[in-house]
Amino acid sequence: MGYVSVVLFLVVPALTLLYLYLKQHYRHWANRNLPQLEASFPLGNMKGVGSEIHFNDVLNEAYAKGKAQSAPLVGLYFMLKPILIVTELDMVKRILVKDFSSFHDRGLYVNERDDPLSGHLFALDGERWRYLRNKLSPTFTSGKIKLMFSTICEIGDEFLATVNRFVERDEPLDVKLLSQCFTCDVVGSCAFGLQCNSLKNGGSKLLEIGDKVFKPPAWRNMLVFALISFKKLAKRLRLPVLPGEVTSFFMPLVTETVADRERNSIERPDFLNLLIQLKNKGTVEDETTEGLQKLTLDEVAAQAFVFFFAGFETSSTTLSFALFELANNPDIQERVRAEVLEKLQLHDGKITYDALKEMTYLDQVINETLRMYPPVPQLIRVTTQPYKVEGANVTLEPDTMLMIPIYAIHHDASIYPDPERFDPDRFALAATHARHTHAFLPFGDGPRNCIGMRFGLLEVKFGIVQMVSKLRFTVSERMQMPLRMSKTASILEAEGGIWLNATKL
């Protein structure tokens, strides 16, 4: 009888209070007069993400709700954490550019003490981000990137030779894997001077490590959501962001490469060389270095890490989807090829830096690929101070997380009619000028836009030119059509891969 009494008088009221608390918690946004998606304990709106649905599907639902109700913001929940989805382009512009001072942080989990690779430019906030951004910006100028172009050309020849081996055997091409090998070799060389030999060997250890970063199991994605939601507790528990295997492979790689270069006075025109200058002099410019703050070796490793993995995976995604769409749209492929061959003829038949700059229709093709398949499908920002939202009776509290749903915006039929159709003419000059300035955001915008944008675009553009100038592509029977996106990959990926046939011109 005593046991039953304890249950009745202690446990039942406790459960009732918990139920009422959670019910009220999941009305956080509704109580602030903002529309929201209905959520449930314990996953909030994350139920089924990574198994039945993709995270983009949740954001698409929130975006559609905001558009239907003419609301600039719609609420949802990462487990217990309330999040806002931005559904109005003017609000997007205010967050990224006009009112950047109120939204300069991403609010991601960083633990440099126990996980030094987490302290990279993409994740850092506040003054630490500003300091590093200022230090690193001179490493991504057109002049510095141009110095790396000869390396891209050498690996491009290897890319073509590898593809030709499949063509000669009349075998379909696993375009995503081949593109990954190409961009892995390019970024490995341009970042570290490493001979990754992914193209020669059909893969590499760096590609394996890349899969652990970008294709984690569903439970690890949930862990990342939890780390973001409970940052202070996670730091006290000394929890890392990255799998131990990634850190134990990458930290010694950078440490040993830096030590070797410094010991032997090796200088190369690559990203690591610029990072070593920042470590030893505090600048990459020819100026007096007295009193300048310098990067630590851990900071060097973290920036090298994000440059490598962000650089090879996002570029290979764009390159592979671009080749797929060209294969799937032969008229567009022929128009691209005609422009490519015409411009190459003006440059002695060689793929030069200047020749690529003149290929404007190819730019439209790449932009349309980035519209349909943005490699980073959403942007995250957090408020750094109270912020009154124009057009809504709400003031956002500091540390409110907002997400800009790039994929949903890029597939909005009111902005891009018939959004599932591949149409590079959407990016003709007149059409671009007629649209809202923030209707196209593959690299973000404002002071926190993608610092490596120029390098990534150059890599993709070179890869396409190398392929279409020598080969004609069609879609292989092995390709799963219609195209469907993988529900598990954090960066957009086609289910079953991208398989094309190629014939020599």
Short mmCIF file of C-alpha atoms in Angstrom, two decimals:
data_model
loop_
_atom_site.label_atom_id
_atom_site.label_comp_id
_atom_site.label_asym_id
_atom_site.label_seq_id
_atom_site.Cartn_x
_atom_site.Cartn_y
_atom_site.Cartn_z
CA MET A 1 0.00 0.00 0.00
CA GLY A 2 2.89 2.36 0.88
CA TYR A 3 4.49 1.81 -2.54
CA VAL A 4 1.23 2.61 -4.35
CA SER A 5 0.88 5.78 -2.25
CA VAL A 6 4.39 6.92 -3.26
CA VAL A 7 3.51 6.38 -6.91
CA LEU A 8 0.21 8.24 -6.57
CA PHE A 9 1.50 11.19 -4.54
CA LEU A 10 5.00 11.69 -6.01
CA VAL A 11 5.51 10.09 -9.42
CA VAL A 12 2.14 10.91 -10.98
CA PRO A 13 2.28 14.64 -10.05
CA ALA A 14 5.90 14.82 -11.26
CA LEU A 15 4.94 13.30 -14.60
CA THR A 16 1.94 15.60 -14.86
CA LEU A 17 4.15 18.64 -14.22
CA LEU A 18 6.69 17.42 -16.80
CA TYR A 19 3.89 16.92 -19.35
CA LEU A 20 2.53 20.41 -18.73
CA TYR A 21 6.03 21.93 -18.91
CA LEU A 22 6.76 20.23 -22.25
CA LYS A 23 3.36 21.16 -23.66
CA GLN A 24 4.04 24.78 -22.75
CA HIS A 25 7.66 24.59 -23.97
CA TYR A 26 6.51 23.40 -27.41
CA ARG A 27 4.28 26.48 -27.62
CA HIS A 28 7.27 28.82 -27.25
CA TRP A 29 6.71 30.49 -30.63
CA ALA A 30 2.92 30.34 -30.61
CA ASN A 31 2.99 32.21 -27.28
CA ARG A 32 4.99 34.94 -29.05
CA ASN A 33 2.39 35.26 -31.84
CA LEU A 34 4.54 33.50 -34.44
CA PRO A 35 3.34 30.55 -36.54
CA GLN A 36 5.07 27.24 -35.75
CA LEU A 37 5.15 23.58 -36.71
CA GLU A 38 3.61 21.28 -34.13
CA ALA A 39 6.33 19.41 -32.22
CA SER A 40 6.50 16.46 -29.82
CA PHE A 41 8.87 15.23 -27.10
CA PRO A 42 11.72 14.25 -27.26
CA LEU A 43 12.79 15.11 -30.84
CA GLY A 44 10.69 18.21 -31.43
CA ASN A 45 10.43 18.46 -35.24
CA MET A 46 13.41 16.15 -35.84
CA LYS A 47 11.36 12.93 -35.79
CA GLY A 48 12.23 10.77 -38.79
CA VAL A 49 15.04 13.07 -39.98
CA GLY A 50 17.79 10.97 -41.55
CA SER A 51 15.58 7.89 -41.96
CA GLU A 52 12.13 8.75 -43.34
CA ILE A 53 12.71 12.40 -44.28
CA HIS A 54 15.57 14.80 -44.95
CA PHE A 55 16.13 17.84 -42.73
CA ASN A 56 15.33 19.96 -45.82
CA ASP A 57 11.78 18.53 -45.79
CA VAL A 58 11.21 20.01 -42.31
CA LEU A 59 12.52 23.40 -43.43
CA ASN A 60 10.44 23.26 -46.64
CA GLU A 61 7.29 22.69 -44.55
CA ALA A 62 8.12 25.64 -42.29
CA TYR A 63 8.94 27.85 -45.30
CA ALA A 64 5.64 26.96 -47.01
CA LYS A 65 3.72 27.78 -43.81
CA GLY A 66 5.42 31.17 -43.55
CA LYS A 67 4.69 32.00 -47.20
CA ALA A 68 1.03 30.95 -46.82
CA GLN A 69 0.57 33.17 -43.76
CA SER A 70 2.79 36.05 -45.01
CA ALA A 71 4.90 35.62 -41.87
CA PRO A 72 8.60 36.54 -41.93
CA LEU A 73 9.45 33.82 -39.39
CA VAL A 74 8.12 30.35 -38.52
CA GLY A 75 9.06 28.41 -35.40
CA LEU A 76 10.16 24.80 -34.97
CA TYR A 77 12.15 22.77 -32.45
CA PHE A 78 15.52 20.97 -32.51
CA MET A 79 14.61 18.51 -29.77
CA LEU A 80 13.95 21.05 -26.97
CA LYS A 81 15.67 24.02 -28.63
CA PRO A 82 13.31 26.58 -30.25
CA ILE A 83 14.51 27.63 -33.73
CA LEU A 84 13.15 30.19 -36.21
CA ILE A 85 12.98 29.66 -39.98
CA VAL A 86 13.26 32.84 -42.05
CA THR A 87 10.63 32.90 -44.80
CA GLU A 88 10.83 36.45 -46.17
CA LEU A 89 13.69 37.63 -48.42
CA ASP A 90 13.79 41.15 -46.97
CA MET A 91 14.29 39.56 -43.54
CA VAL A 92 17.05 37.37 -45.01
CA LYS A 93 18.78 40.52 -46.29
CA ARG A 94 18.50 42.23 -42.90
CA ILE A 95 20.02 39.22 -41.11
CA LEU A 96 22.91 38.65 -43.51
CA VAL A 97 23.78 42.24 -44.46
CA LYS A 98 21.86 45.27 -43.16
CA ASP A 99 21.63 44.23 -39.50
CA PHE A 100 24.63 41.91 -39.49
CA SER A 101 25.85 43.37 -36.19
CA SER A 102 22.86 41.68 -34.50
CA PHE A 103 23.38 38.34 -36.29
CA HIS A 104 27.13 37.84 -36.72
CA ASP A 105 27.31 34.45 -34.94
CA ARG A 106 26.34 30.94 -36.05
CA GLY A 107 25.86 29.51 -32.58
CA LEU A 108 27.53 26.19 -33.39
CA TYR A 109 29.26 24.05 -30.78
CA VAL A 110 33.01 24.75 -30.54
CA ASN A 111 35.33 23.03 -28.03
CA GLU A 112 38.91 23.97 -28.90
CA ARG A 113 40.33 22.51 -25.68
CA ASP A 114 39.19 18.92 -26.30
CA ASP A 115 38.55 19.11 -30.06
CA PRO A 116 40.98 21.64 -31.60
CA LEU A 117 39.72 21.06 -35.15
CA SER A 118 36.32 22.46 -34.12
CA GLY A 119 37.87 25.95 -33.80
CA HIS A 120 37.63 26.79 -37.50
CA LEU A 121 36.39 29.91 -39.27
CA PHE A 122 32.98 28.43 -40.17
CA ALA A 123 32.05 27.67 -36.55
CA LEU A 124 33.74 30.38 -34.47
CA ASP A 125 31.77 33.36 -33.14
CA GLY A 126 32.35 36.94 -31.99
CA GLU A 127 35.82 38.43 -31.84
CA ARG A 128 37.52 35.07 -32.44
CA TRP A 129 35.69 34.81 -35.79
CA ARG A 130 36.38 38.44 -36.70
CA TYR A 131 40.10 38.07 -35.90
CA LEU A 132 40.49 34.92 -38.00
CA ARG A 133 38.40 36.22 -40.89
CA ASN A 134 40.60 39.31 -41.12
CA LYS A 135 43.74 37.17 -40.97
CA LEU A 136 42.56 34.69 -43.62
CA SER A 137 40.85 37.01 -46.12
CA PRO A 138 44.13 37.95 -47.90
CA THR A 139 44.80 34.24 -48.56
CA PHE A 140 41.75 34.01 -50.87
CA THR A 141 42.38 36.93 -53.23
CA SER A 142 42.23 36.34 -57.00
CA GLY A 143 46.01 36.76 -57.17
CA LYS A 144 46.68 34.05 -54.58
CA ILE A 145 44.16 31.66 -56.20
CA LYS A 146 45.71 32.28 -59.63
CA LEU A 147 49.03 30.99 -58.26
CA MET A 148 47.32 27.65 -57.57
CA PHE A 149 45.89 27.35 -61.11
CA SER A 150 48.80 25.36 -62.55
CA THR A 151 48.21 22.70 -59.88
CA ILE A 152 44.52 22.48 -60.88
CA CYS A 153 45.59 22.04 -64.53
CA GLU A 154 47.95 19.16 -63.73
CA ILE A 155 45.30 17.28 -61.77
CA GLY A 156 42.71 18.14 -64.44
CA ASP A 157 44.78 16.22 -67.01
CA GLU A 158 44.79 13.24 -64.64
CA PHE A 159 40.99 13.61 -64.20
CA LEU A 160 40.49 13.39 -67.97
CA ALA A 161 42.87 10.43 -68.30
CA THR A 162 41.02 8.54 -65.54
CA VAL A 163 37.62 9.18 -67.15
CA ASN A 164 38.99 8.13 -70.56
CA ARG A 165 39.95 4.74 -69.16
CA PHE A 166 36.28 4.08 -68.35
CA VAL A 167 35.23 5.41 -71.78
CA GLU A 168 37.65 3.08 -73.58
CA ARG A 169 36.24 0.11 -71.64
CA ASP A 170 32.68 1.31 -72.42
CA GLU A 171 31.87 1.41 -68.69
CA PRO A 172 29.47 3.85 -66.99
CA LEU A 173 31.05 6.59 -64.90
CA ASP A 174 30.44 6.95 -61.17
CA VAL A 175 30.54 10.72 -61.58
CA LYS A 176 30.24 11.62 -57.87
CA LEU A 177 33.18 9.39 -56.93
CA LEU A 178 35.30 10.62 -59.85
CA SER A 179 34.45 14.25 -59.01
CA GLN A 180 35.36 13.62 -55.36
CA CYS A 181 38.69 12.12 -56.41
CA PHE A 182 39.40 15.14 -58.63
CA THR A 183 38.49 17.77 -56.01
CA CYS A 184 40.21 15.79 -53.22
CA ASP A 185 43.44 15.73 -55.24
CA VAL A 186 43.11 19.43 -56.14
CA VAL A 187 42.37 20.62 -52.59
CA GLY A 188 44.91 18.20 -51.09
CA SER A 189 47.59 19.65 -53.33
CA CYS A 190 46.48 23.30 -53.13
CA ALA A 191 45.91 23.11 -49.38
CA PHE A 192 48.86 20.99 -48.22
CA GLY A 193 51.03 20.08 -51.19
CA LEU A 194 49.93 16.46 -50.65
CA GLN A 195 49.83 13.89 -53.42
CA CYS A 196 46.51 12.26 -52.47
CA ASN A 197 46.46 10.10 -55.66
CA SER A 198 42.70 9.58 -55.32
CA LEU A 199 42.27 9.51 -59.11
CA LYS A 200 45.06 6.99 -59.61
CA ASN A 201 43.88 4.71 -56.79
CA GLY A 202 40.11 5.18 -57.10
CA GLY A 203 39.98 6.68 -53.59
CA SER A 204 42.17 7.70 -50.65
CA LYS A 205 42.28 7.81 -46.87
CA LEU A 206 41.27 11.47 -47.01
CA LEU A 207 38.09 10.53 -48.90
CA GLU A 208 37.31 7.90 -46.25
CA ILE A 209 37.74 10.52 -43.53
CA GLY A 210 35.54 12.90 -45.58
CA ASP A 211 32.72 10.34 -45.48
CA LYS A 212 32.93 10.31 -41.68
CA VAL A 213 32.52 14.10 -41.67
CA PHE A 214 29.74 14.42 -44.28
CA LYS A 215 27.92 11.07 -44.12
CA PRO A 216 27.61 10.38 -40.41
CA PRO A 217 25.04 7.90 -39.05
CA ALA A 218 21.70 9.45 -38.01
CA TRP A 219 22.60 9.20 -34.29
CA ARG A 220 25.66 11.41 -34.80
CA ASN A 221 23.53 14.10 -36.48
CA MET A 222 21.24 13.97 -33.46
CA LEU A 223 24.30 14.27 -31.20
CA VAL A 224 25.37 17.42 -33.07
CA PHE A 225 21.86 18.89 -32.59
CA ALA A 226 22.15 18.04 -28.87
CA LEU A 227 25.64 19.63 -28.59
CA ILE A 228 24.30 22.84 -30.18
CA SER A 229 21.26 22.80 -27.87
CA PHE A 230 23.24 22.20 -24.66
CA LYS A 231 26.61 23.86 -25.37
CA LYS A 232 27.56 24.75 -21.79
CA LEU A 233 26.82 21.25 -20.48
CA ALA A 234 28.65 19.65 -23.44
CA LYS A 235 31.76 21.75 -22.72
CA ARG A 236 31.70 20.81 -19.06
CA LEU A 237 31.51 17.16 -20.09
CA ARG A 238 34.41 17.84 -22.53
CA LEU A 239 32.48 16.36 -25.47
CA PRO A 240 34.08 16.63 -28.94
CA VAL A 241 32.22 17.59 -32.13
CA LEU A 242 34.18 15.39 -34.52
CA PRO A 243 34.65 11.61 -34.43
CA GLY A 244 37.98 10.69 -32.78
CA GLU A 245 39.16 8.97 -35.96
CA VAL A 246 38.94 12.27 -37.88
CA THR A 247 41.00 14.18 -35.31
CA SER A 248 43.59 11.41 -34.83
CA PHE A 249 44.16 11.28 -38.61
CA PHE A 250 44.13 14.99 -39.39
CA MET A 251 46.04 16.60 -36.50
CA PRO A 252 49.27 14.60 -37.03
CA LEU A 253 48.97 15.13 -40.80
CA VAL A 254 49.04 18.92 -40.41
CA THR A 255 51.56 18.94 -37.54
CA GLU A 256 54.07 16.77 -39.41
CA THR A 257 53.63 18.63 -42.71
CA VAL A 258 54.18 22.02 -41.01
CA ALA A 259 57.24 20.69 -39.13
CA ASP A 260 58.72 19.25 -42.35
CA ARG A 261 58.27 22.53 -44.22
CA GLU A 262 59.75 24.64 -41.45
CA ARG A 263 62.67 22.26 -40.94
CA ASN A 264 63.54 22.16 -44.64
CA SER A 265 62.54 25.75 -45.52
CA ILE A 266 59.99 24.48 -48.09
CA GLU A 267 57.70 27.07 -49.66
CA ARG A 268 54.87 26.22 -52.07
CA PRO A 269 52.08 28.36 -53.61
CA ASP A 270 49.39 26.71 -51.46
CA PHE A 271 47.02 27.43 -48.59
CA LEU A 272 49.15 25.75 -45.92
CA ASN A 273 52.10 27.96 -46.85
CA LEU A 274 49.91 31.01 -46.20
CA LEU A 275 48.77 29.55 -42.87
CA ILE A 276 52.42 28.96 -41.87
CA GLN A 277 53.12 32.63 -42.64
CA LEU A 278 50.23 33.57 -40.34
CA LYS A 279 51.69 31.26 -37.67
CA ASN A 280 55.20 32.68 -37.91
CA LYS A 281 54.64 36.32 -38.93
CA GLY A 282 50.96 37.03 -38.19
CA THR A 283 50.36 38.20 -41.79
CA VAL A 284 50.56 37.02 -45.41
CA GLU A 285 51.36 40.52 -46.62
CA ASP A 286 54.85 42.00 -46.99
CA GLU A 287 54.68 44.33 -44.02
CA THR A 288 56.25 44.77 -40.64
CA THR A 289 55.22 41.93 -38.32
CA GLU A 290 56.10 43.46 -34.97
CA GLY A 291 53.26 43.20 -32.46
CA LEU A 292 50.98 41.19 -34.77
CA GLN A 293 49.07 38.31 -33.20
CA LYS A 294 50.01 34.97 -34.75
CA LEU A 295 48.07 31.76 -35.33
CA THR A 296 48.77 28.79 -33.08
CA LEU A 297 49.45 25.36 -34.59
CA ASP A 298 45.97 24.21 -33.45
CA GLU A 299 44.41 27.19 -35.25
CA VAL A 300 46.42 26.37 -38.38
CA ALA A 301 45.18 22.75 -38.23
CA ALA A 302 41.55 23.81 -37.76
CA GLN A 303 41.60 26.21 -40.76
CA ALA A 304 43.36 23.61 -42.92
CA PHE A 305 40.72 21.08 -41.87
CA VAL A 306 37.74 23.22 -42.85
CA PHE A 307 39.37 24.37 -46.10
CA PHE A 308 40.08 20.80 -47.11
CA PHE A 309 36.78 19.14 -46.26
CA ALA A 310 34.48 22.02 -47.19
CA GLY A 311 36.50 22.58 -50.36
CA PHE A 312 36.48 19.08 -51.77
CA GLU A 313 32.96 17.92 -50.82
CA THR A 314 30.95 21.01 -51.85
CA SER A 315 32.87 21.37 -55.14
CA SER A 316 32.50 17.68 -56.05
CA THR A 317 28.75 17.88 -55.31
CA THR A 318 28.33 20.86 -57.65
CA LEU A 319 30.54 19.36 -60.36
CA SER A 320 28.73 16.00 -60.36
CA PHE A 321 25.23 17.55 -60.43
CA ALA A 322 26.29 19.94 -63.22
CA LEU A 323 27.55 17.04 -65.36
CA PHE A 324 24.33 15.13 -64.64
CA GLU A 325 22.15 18.06 -65.77
CA LEU A 326 24.26 18.53 -68.92
CA ALA A 327 23.86 14.83 -69.71
CA ASN A 328 20.12 15.05 -69.03
CA ASN A 329 19.73 18.18 -71.21
CA PRO A 330 21.69 17.55 -74.44
CA ASP A 331 20.73 20.92 -76.00
CA ILE A 332 22.22 22.78 -73.04
CA GLN A 333 25.29 20.52 -73.15
CA GLU A 334 25.85 21.41 -76.82
CA ARG A 335 25.45 25.12 -76.09
CA VAL A 336 28.02 24.91 -73.27
CA ARG A 337 30.42 22.94 -75.48
CA ALA A 338 30.12 25.48 -78.31
CA GLU A 339 31.05 28.31 -75.92
CA VAL A 340 33.88 26.32 -74.34
CA LEU A 341 35.48 25.37 -77.68
CA GLU A 342 35.10 28.92 -79.02
CA LYS A 343 36.84 30.48 -75.99
CA LEU A 344 39.58 27.82 -75.88
CA GLN A 345 40.34 28.53 -79.54
CA LEU A 346 41.08 32.14 -78.59
CA HIS A 347 43.66 30.85 -76.05
CA ASP A 348 45.62 28.38 -78.23
CA GLY A 349 43.32 25.53 -77.29
CA LYS A 350 44.47 25.65 -73.65
CA ILE A 351 42.34 25.94 -70.52
CA THR A 352 43.71 29.14 -69.03
CA TYR A 353 42.57 31.26 -66.12
CA ASP A 354 41.55 34.03 -68.54
CA ALA A 355 39.73 31.64 -70.88
CA LEU A 356 37.57 30.40 -68.01
CA LYS A 357 36.65 33.98 -67.06
CA GLU A 358 35.22 34.53 -70.56
CA MET A 359 32.79 31.54 -70.39
CA THR A 360 29.67 33.40 -69.27
CA TYR A 361 27.05 30.81 -70.31
CA LEU A 362 28.99 28.21 -68.33
CA ASP A 363 28.69 30.56 -65.32
CA GLN A 364 24.90 30.45 -65.81
CA VAL A 365 24.98 26.64 -65.92
CA ILE A 366 26.95 26.49 -62.65
CA ASN A 367 24.60 29.00 -60.99
CA GLU A 368 21.54 27.01 -62.05
CA THR A 369 23.19 23.87 -60.66
CA LEU A 370 23.82 25.70 -57.37
CA ARG A 371 20.21 26.86 -57.34
CA MET A 372 18.78 23.35 -57.77
CA TYR A 373 21.38 21.58 -55.65
CA PRO A 374 22.84 24.03 -53.09
CA PRO A 375 25.64 22.04 -51.36
CA VAL A 376 24.92 23.85 -48.07
CA PRO A 377 21.09 23.84 -47.99
CA GLN A 378 20.65 26.18 -45.01
CA LEU A 379 22.44 28.99 -43.16
CA ILE A 380 22.45 29.40 -39.38
CA ARG A 381 22.64 32.64 -37.42
CA VAL A 382 21.97 33.56 -33.78
CA THR A 383 20.97 36.91 -32.35
CA THR A 384 23.71 38.64 -30.40
CA GLN A 385 21.40 41.27 -28.86
CA PRO A 386 17.63 41.91 -28.56
CA TYR A 387 16.19 42.44 -32.04
CA LYS A 388 12.76 43.83 -32.97
CA VAL A 389 11.42 42.17 -36.11
CA GLU A 390 9.99 44.55 -38.70
CA GLY A 391 6.41 43.67 -39.64
CA ALA A 392 5.90 41.32 -36.65
CA ASN A 393 4.99 42.12 -33.08
CA VAL A 394 7.96 40.30 -31.62
CA THR A 395 11.42 41.08 -30.21
CA LEU A 396 13.94 38.24 -30.48
CA GLU A 397 15.93 37.50 -27.34
CA PRO A 398 19.75 37.17 -27.50
CA ASP A 399 20.97 33.70 -28.52
CA THR A 400 17.85 32.97 -30.61
CA MET A 401 18.83 30.65 -33.45
CA LEU A 402 17.52 31.38 -36.95
CA MET A 403 17.89 29.29 -40.09
CA ILE A 404 17.72 30.57 -43.65
CA PRO A 405 16.33 27.69 -45.77
CA ILE A 406 18.37 28.09 -48.95
CA TYR A 407 17.01 24.93 -50.58
CA ALA A 408 13.40 26.04 -50.01
CA ILE A 409 14.09 29.56 -51.36
CA HIS A 410 15.86 28.16 -54.44
CA HIS A 411 12.85 25.90 -55.15
CA ASP A 412 10.17 28.52 -54.54
CA ALA A 413 7.94 28.56 -57.65
CA SER A 414 6.98 32.20 -57.02
CA ILE A 415 10.67 33.15 -57.45
CA TYR A 416 11.76 30.47 -59.95
CA PRO A 417 8.78 29.27 -62.05
CA ASP A 418 8.85 25.51 -62.70
CA PRO A 419 11.70 25.17 -60.16
CA GLU A 420 12.48 21.51 -60.90
CA ARG A 421 13.38 22.33 -64.52
CA PHE A 422 17.06 22.98 -65.25
CA ASP A 423 17.21 26.35 -67.04
CA PRO A 424 20.50 28.30 -67.07
CA ASP A 425 18.73 31.27 -68.71
CA ARG A 426 17.36 32.07 -65.25
CA PHE A 427 20.84 33.51 -64.65
CA ALA A 428 21.06 35.68 -67.75
CA LEU A 429 21.89 39.23 -66.65
CA ALA A 430 18.37 40.65 -67.11
CA ALA A 431 16.70 37.78 -65.27
CA THR A 432 19.14 38.04 -62.36
CA HIS A 433 18.60 41.80 -62.02
CA ALA A 434 14.80 41.30 -62.03
CA ARG A 435 14.92 39.08 -58.91
CA HIS A 436 15.33 39.94 -55.24
CA THR A 437 19.00 40.33 -54.32
CA HIS A 438 18.69 37.48 -51.78
CA ALA A 439 16.80 34.93 -53.87
CA PHE A 440 20.09 33.10 -54.66
CA LEU A 441 22.40 32.24 -51.76
CA PRO A 442 24.67 29.26 -52.52
CA PHE A 443 27.57 30.98 -50.73
CA GLY A 444 25.58 33.01 -48.22
CA ASP A 445 26.05 36.79 -48.25
CA GLY A 446 27.44 39.62 -46.16
CA PRO A 447 30.58 39.53 -43.98
CA ARG A 448 30.13 35.79 -43.23
CA ASN A 449 29.78 34.66 -46.84
CA CYS A 450 31.90 31.73 -48.05
CA ILE A 451 35.54 32.83 -47.95
CA GLY A 452 36.57 30.11 -50.44
CA MET A 453 33.88 30.91 -53.04
CA ARG A 454 36.29 31.95 -55.81
CA PHE A 455 38.44 28.86 -55.39
CA GLY A 456 35.44 26.51 -55.37
CA LEU A 457 33.92 28.04 -58.50
CA LEU A 458 37.26 27.90 -60.31
CA GLU A 459 37.64 24.21 -59.46
CA VAL A 460 34.11 23.35 -60.69
CA LYS A 461 34.42 25.44 -63.83
CA PHE A 462 37.74 23.86 -64.75
CA GLY A 463 36.36 20.36 -64.19
CA ILE A 464 33.36 20.95 -66.49
CA VAL A 465 35.52 22.50 -69.23
CA GLN A 466 38.01 19.63 -69.07
CA MET A 467 35.15 17.14 -69.51
CA VAL A 468 32.86 18.75 -72.13
CA SER A 469 35.75 19.90 -74.35
CA LYS A 470 36.72 16.27 -74.95
CA LEU A 471 33.65 14.13 -74.16
CA ARG A 472 29.91 13.95 -74.75
CA PHE A 473 27.78 12.74 -71.83
CA THR A 474 24.49 10.84 -71.60
CA VAL A 475 22.61 9.43 -68.60
CA SER A 476 23.42 5.78 -67.90
CA GLU A 477 20.73 3.13 -67.46
CA ARG A 478 22.33 2.50 -64.07
CA MET A 479 21.16 5.92 -62.85
CA GLN A 480 18.08 5.85 -60.61
CA MET A 481 15.53 8.08 -62.33
CA PRO A 482 13.67 10.20 -61.46
CA LEU A 483 16.41 11.71 -59.32
CA ARG A 484 15.81 11.47 -55.56
CA MET A 485 17.92 12.97 -52.77
CA SER A 486 19.45 10.81 -50.05
CA LYS A 487 17.72 11.32 -46.68
CA THR A 488 20.88 10.64 -44.68
CA ALA A 489 23.59 12.80 -46.31
CA SER A 490 24.16 16.22 -44.72
CA ILE A 491 25.32 17.61 -48.09
CA LEU A 492 22.92 16.95 -51.00
CA GLU A 493 23.52 13.59 -52.65
CA ALA A 494 21.58 11.57 -55.24
CA GLU A 495 20.24 8.21 -54.08
CA GLY A 496 22.16 5.45 -55.85
CA GLY A 497 24.81 7.90 -57.08
CA ILE A 498 25.21 9.74 -60.41
CA TRP A 499 25.99 7.40 -63.31
CA LEU A 500 26.75 8.73 -66.80
CA ASN A 501 28.03 7.34 -70.08
CA ALA A 502 30.64 9.26 -72.05
CA THR A 503 31.94 9.11 -75.61
CA LYS A 504 34.93 10.92 -77.10
CA LEU A 505 34.15 13.85 -79.43
#
